Coordinates of N, CA and C in Angstrom, one line a residue:
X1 N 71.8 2.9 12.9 CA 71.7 1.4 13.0 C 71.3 1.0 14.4
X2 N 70.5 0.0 14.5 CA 69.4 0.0 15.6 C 70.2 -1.7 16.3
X3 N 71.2 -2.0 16.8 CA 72.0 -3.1 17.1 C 71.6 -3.2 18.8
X4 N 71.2 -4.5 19.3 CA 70.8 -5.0 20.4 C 71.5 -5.8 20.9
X5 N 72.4 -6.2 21.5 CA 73.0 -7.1 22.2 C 72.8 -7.5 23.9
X6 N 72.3 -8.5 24.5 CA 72.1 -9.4 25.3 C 73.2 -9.5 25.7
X7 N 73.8 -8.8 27.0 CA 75.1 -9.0 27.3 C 75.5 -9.1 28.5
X8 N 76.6 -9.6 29.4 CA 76.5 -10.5 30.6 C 78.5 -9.2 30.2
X9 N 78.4 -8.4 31.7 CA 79.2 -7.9 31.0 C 80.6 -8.5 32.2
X10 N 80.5 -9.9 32.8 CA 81.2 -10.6 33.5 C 81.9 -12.0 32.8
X11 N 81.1 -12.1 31.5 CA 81.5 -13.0 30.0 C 82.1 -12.4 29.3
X12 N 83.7 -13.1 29.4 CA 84.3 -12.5 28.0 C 84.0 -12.8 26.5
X13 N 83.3 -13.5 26.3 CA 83.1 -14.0 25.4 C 82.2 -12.7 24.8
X14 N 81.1 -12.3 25.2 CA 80.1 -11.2 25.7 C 81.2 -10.0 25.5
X15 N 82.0 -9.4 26.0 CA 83.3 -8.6 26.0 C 83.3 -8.1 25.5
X16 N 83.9 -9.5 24.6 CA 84.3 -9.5 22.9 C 83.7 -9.3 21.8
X17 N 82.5 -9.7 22.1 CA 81.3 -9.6 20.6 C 81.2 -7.5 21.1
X18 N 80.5 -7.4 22.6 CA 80.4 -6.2 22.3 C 81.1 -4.9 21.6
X19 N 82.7 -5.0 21.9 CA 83.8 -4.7 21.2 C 83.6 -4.5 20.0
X20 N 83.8 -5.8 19.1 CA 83.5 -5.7 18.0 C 82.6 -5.4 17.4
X21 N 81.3 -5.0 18.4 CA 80.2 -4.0 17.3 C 80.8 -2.4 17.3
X22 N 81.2 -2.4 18.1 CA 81.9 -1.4 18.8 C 83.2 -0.7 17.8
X23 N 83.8 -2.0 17.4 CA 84.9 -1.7 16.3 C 84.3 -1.4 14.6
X24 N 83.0 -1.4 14.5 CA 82.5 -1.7 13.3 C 81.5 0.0 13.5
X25 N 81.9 0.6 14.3 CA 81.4 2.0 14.4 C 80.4 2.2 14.9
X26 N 79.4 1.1 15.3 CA 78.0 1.4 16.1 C 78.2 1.5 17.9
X27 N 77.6 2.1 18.1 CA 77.2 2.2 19.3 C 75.9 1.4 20.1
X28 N 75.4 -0.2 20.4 CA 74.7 -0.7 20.4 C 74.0 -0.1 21.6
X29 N 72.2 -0.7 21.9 CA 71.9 -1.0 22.9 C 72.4 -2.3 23.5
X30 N 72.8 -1.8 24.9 CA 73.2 -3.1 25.9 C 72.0 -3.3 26.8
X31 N 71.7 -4.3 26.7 CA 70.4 -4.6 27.9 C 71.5 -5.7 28.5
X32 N 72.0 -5.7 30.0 CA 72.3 -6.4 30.7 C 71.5 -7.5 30.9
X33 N 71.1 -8.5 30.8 CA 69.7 -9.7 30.5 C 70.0 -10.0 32.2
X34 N 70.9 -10.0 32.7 CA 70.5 -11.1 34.4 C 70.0 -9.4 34.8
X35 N 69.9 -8.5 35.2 CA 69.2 -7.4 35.2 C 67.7 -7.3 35.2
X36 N 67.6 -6.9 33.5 CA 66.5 -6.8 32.8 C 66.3 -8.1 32.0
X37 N 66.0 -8.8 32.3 CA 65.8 -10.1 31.5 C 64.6 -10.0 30.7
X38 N 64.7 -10.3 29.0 CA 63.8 -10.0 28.3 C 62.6 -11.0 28.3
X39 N 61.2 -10.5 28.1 CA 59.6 -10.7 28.8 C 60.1 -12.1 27.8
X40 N 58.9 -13.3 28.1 CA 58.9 -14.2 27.3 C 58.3 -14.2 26.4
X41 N 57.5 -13.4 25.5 CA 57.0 -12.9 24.3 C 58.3 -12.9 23.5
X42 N 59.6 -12.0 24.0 CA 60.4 -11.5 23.6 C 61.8 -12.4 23.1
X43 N 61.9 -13.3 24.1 CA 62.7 -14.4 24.1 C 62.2 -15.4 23.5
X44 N 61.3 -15.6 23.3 CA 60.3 -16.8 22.1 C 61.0 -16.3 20.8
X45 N 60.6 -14.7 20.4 CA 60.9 -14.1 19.1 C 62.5 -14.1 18.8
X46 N 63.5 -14.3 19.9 CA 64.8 -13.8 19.7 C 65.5 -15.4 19.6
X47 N 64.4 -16.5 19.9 CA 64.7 -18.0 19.6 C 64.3 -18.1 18.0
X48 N 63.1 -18.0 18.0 CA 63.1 -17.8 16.6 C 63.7 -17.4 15.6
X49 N 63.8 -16.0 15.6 CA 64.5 -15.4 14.6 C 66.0 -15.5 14.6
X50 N 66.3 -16.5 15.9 CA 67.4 -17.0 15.4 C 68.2 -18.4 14.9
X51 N 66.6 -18.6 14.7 CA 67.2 -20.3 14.6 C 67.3 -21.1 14.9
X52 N 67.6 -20.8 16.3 CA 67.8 -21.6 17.6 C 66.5 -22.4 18.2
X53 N 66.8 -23.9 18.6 CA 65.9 -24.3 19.7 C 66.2 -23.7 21.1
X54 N 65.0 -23.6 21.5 CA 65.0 -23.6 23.1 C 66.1 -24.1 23.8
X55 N 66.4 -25.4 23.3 CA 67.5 -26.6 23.6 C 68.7 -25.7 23.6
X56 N 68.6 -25.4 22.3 CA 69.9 -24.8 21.9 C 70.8 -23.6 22.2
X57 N 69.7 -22.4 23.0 CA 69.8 -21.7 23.8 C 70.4 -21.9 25.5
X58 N 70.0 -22.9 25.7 CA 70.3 -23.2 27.3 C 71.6 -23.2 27.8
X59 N 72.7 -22.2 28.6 CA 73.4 -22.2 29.0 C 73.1 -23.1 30.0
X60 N 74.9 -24.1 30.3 CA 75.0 -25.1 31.1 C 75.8 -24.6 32.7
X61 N 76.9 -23.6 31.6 CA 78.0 -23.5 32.4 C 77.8 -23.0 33.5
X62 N 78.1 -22.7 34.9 CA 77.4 -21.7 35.9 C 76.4 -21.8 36.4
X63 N 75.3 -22.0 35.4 CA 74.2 -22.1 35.7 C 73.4 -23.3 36.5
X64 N 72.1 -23.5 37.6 CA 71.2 -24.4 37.6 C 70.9 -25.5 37.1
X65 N 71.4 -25.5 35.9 CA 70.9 -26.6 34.7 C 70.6 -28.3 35.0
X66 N 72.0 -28.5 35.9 CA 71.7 -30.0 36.2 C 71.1 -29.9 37.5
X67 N 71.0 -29.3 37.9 CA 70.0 -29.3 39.4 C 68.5 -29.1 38.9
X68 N 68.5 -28.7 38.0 CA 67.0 -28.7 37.4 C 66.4 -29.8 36.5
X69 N 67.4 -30.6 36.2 CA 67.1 -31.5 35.5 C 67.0 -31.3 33.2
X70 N 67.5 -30.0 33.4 CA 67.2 -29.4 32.1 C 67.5 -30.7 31.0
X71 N 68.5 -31.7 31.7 CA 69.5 -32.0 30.9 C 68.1 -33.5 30.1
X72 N 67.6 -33.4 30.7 CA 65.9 -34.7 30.6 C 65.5 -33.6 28.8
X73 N 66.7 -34.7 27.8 CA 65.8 -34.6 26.3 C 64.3 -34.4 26.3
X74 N 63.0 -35.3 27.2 CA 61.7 -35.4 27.2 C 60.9 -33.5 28.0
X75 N 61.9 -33.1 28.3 CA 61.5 -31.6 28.5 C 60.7 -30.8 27.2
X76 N 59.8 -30.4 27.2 CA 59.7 -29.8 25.7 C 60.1 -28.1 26.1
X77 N 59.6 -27.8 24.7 CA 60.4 -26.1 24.8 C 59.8 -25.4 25.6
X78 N 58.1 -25.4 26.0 CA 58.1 -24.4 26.7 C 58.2 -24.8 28.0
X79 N 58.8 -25.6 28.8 CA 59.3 -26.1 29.8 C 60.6 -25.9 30.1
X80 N 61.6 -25.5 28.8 CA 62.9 -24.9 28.6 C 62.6 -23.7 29.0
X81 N 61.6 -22.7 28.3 CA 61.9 -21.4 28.3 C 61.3 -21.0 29.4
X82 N 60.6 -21.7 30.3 CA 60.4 -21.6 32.0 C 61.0 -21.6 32.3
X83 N 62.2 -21.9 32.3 CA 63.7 -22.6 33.3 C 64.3 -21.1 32.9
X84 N 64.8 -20.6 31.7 CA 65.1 -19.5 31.5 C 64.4 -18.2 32.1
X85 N 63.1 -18.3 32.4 CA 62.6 -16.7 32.8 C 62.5 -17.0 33.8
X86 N 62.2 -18.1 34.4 CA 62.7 -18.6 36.2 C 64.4 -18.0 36.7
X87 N 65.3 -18.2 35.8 CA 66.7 -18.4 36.1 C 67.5 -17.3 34.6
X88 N 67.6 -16.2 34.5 CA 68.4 -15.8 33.0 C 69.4 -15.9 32.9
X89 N 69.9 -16.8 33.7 CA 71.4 -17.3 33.5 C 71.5 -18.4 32.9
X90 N 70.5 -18.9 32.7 CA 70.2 -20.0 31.5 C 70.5 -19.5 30.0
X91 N 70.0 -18.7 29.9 CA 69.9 -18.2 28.4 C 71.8 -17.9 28.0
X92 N 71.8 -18.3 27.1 CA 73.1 -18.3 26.4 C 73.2 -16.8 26.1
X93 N 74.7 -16.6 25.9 CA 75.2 -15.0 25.4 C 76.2 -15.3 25.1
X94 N 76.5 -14.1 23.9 CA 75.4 -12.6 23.9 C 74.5 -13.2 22.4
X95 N 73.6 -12.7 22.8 CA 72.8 -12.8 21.5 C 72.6 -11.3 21.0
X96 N 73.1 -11.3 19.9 CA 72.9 -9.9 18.7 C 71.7 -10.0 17.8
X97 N 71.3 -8.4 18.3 CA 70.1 -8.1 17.6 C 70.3 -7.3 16.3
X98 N 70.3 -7.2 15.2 CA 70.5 -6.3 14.9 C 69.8 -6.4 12.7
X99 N 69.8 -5.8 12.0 CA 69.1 -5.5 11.1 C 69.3 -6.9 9.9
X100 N 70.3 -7.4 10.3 CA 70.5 -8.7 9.1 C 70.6 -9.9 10.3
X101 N 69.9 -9.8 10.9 CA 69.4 -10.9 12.1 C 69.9 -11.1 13.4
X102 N 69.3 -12.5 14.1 CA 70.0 -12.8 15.3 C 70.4 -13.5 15.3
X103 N 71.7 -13.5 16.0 CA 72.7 -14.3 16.2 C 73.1 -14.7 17.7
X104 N 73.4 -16.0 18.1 CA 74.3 -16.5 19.4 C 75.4 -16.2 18.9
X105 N 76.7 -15.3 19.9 CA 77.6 -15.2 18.9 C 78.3 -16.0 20.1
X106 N 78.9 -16.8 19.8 CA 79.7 -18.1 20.3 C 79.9 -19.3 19.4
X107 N 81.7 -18.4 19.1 CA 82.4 -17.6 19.1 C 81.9 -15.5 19.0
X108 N 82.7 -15.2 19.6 CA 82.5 -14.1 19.3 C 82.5 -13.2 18.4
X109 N 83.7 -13.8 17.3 CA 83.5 -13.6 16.0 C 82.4 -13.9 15.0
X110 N 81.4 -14.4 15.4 CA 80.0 -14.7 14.7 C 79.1 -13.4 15.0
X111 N 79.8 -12.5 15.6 CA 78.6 -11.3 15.0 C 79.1 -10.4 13.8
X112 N 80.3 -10.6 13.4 CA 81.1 -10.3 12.2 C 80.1 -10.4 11.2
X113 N 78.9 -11.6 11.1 CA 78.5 -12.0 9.8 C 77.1 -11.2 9.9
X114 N 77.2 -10.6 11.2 CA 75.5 -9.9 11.3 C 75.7 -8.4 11.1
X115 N 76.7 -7.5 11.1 CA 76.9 -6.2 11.5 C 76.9 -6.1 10.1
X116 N 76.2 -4.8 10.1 CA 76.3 -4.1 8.9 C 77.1 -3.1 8.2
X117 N 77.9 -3.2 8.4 CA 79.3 -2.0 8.7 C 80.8 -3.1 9.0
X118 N 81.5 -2.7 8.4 CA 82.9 -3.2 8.2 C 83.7 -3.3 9.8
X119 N 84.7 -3.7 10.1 CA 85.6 -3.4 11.3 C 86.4 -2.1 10.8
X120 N 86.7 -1.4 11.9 CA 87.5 0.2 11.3 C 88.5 0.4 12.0
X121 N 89.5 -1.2 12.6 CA 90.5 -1.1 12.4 C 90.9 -2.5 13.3
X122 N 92.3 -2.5 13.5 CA 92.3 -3.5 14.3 C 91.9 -4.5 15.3
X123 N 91.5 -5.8 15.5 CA 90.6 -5.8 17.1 C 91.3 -7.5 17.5
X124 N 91.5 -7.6 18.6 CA 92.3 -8.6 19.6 C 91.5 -8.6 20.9
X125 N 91.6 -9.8 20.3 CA 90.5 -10.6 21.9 C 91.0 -10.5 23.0
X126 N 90.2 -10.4 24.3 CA 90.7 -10.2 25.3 C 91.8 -11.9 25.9
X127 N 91.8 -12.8 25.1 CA 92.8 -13.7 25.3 C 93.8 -13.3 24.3
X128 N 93.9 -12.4 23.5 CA 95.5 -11.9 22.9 C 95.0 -12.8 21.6
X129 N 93.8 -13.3 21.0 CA 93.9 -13.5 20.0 C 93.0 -12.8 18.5
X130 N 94.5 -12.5 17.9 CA 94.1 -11.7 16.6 C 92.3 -12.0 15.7
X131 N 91.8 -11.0 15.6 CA 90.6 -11.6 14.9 C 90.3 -10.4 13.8
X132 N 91.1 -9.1 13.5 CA 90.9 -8.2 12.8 C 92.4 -7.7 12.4
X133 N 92.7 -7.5 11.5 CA 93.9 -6.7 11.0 C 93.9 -5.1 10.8
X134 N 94.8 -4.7 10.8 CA 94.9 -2.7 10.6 C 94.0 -2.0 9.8
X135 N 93.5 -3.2 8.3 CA 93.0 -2.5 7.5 C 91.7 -2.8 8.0
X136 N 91.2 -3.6 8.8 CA 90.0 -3.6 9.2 C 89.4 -5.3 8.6
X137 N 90.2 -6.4 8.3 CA 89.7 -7.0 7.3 C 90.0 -8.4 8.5
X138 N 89.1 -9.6 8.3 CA 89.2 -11.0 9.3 C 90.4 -11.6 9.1
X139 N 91.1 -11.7 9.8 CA 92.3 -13.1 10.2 C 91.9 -14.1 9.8
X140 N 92.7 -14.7 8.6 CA 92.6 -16.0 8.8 C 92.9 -17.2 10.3
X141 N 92.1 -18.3 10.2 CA 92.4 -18.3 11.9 C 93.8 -19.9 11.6

């Protein structure tokens, strides 16, 4: 199973989703993105195929964002997706790559609905909150 995850491994949130591919038996590729930040060919296709606007991608927190003005609705997208291969701390995480699509997983529990493989046993977020039970099956929240 061919699983990609975009991962910032200083984001718990990021952490978390890794984990849980992790608890579902795969061993993903990790591309650290502020590192290796993926080409813009590549981040066009990982906007797409997930759905997402450019917009909707743009991390605020931490990042540049209002010093750059990102926050100007009259920006169009490929003026977003400059600001991100200028800056990859823009780009939101983690985004999961993997055979039944891509996902922003925020929450972290939203890569649950992309992995192809069950959880194979318990799993608790790094804030102590339950999101997997013994048999492997989702918490109600």
């Amino acid at each position: 199973m061919d699983i990609v995850i975009y991962h910032n491994p200083e984001c718990g949130t990021s952490r978390n989703t890794l984990a849980m591919i992790r608890n579902a038996g795969i061993e993903p590729h990790v591309v650290e993105y502020l590192k290796t930040p993926p080409s813009r060919a590549m981040l066009e296709q990982l906007i797409e195929r997930s759905g997402l606007t450019p917009r909707a991608l743009l991390r605020e927190k931490g990042t540049p964002y209002a010093e750059l003005g990102l926050g100007d609705e009259s920006l169009a997208d490929a003026a977003l997706i400059d600001a991100m291969m200028a800056h990859p701390i823009l780009i939101n995480r983690p985004l999961v790559v993997g055979p039944m699509g891509v996902r922003l997983c925020r929450p972290s529990e939203l890569v649950l609905d992309i992995l192809p493989t069950p959880q194979q046993g318990a799993f608790v977020k790094e804030d102590g909150e339950r999101v997997i039970d013994k048999a492997g099956n989702r918490v109600s929240a």
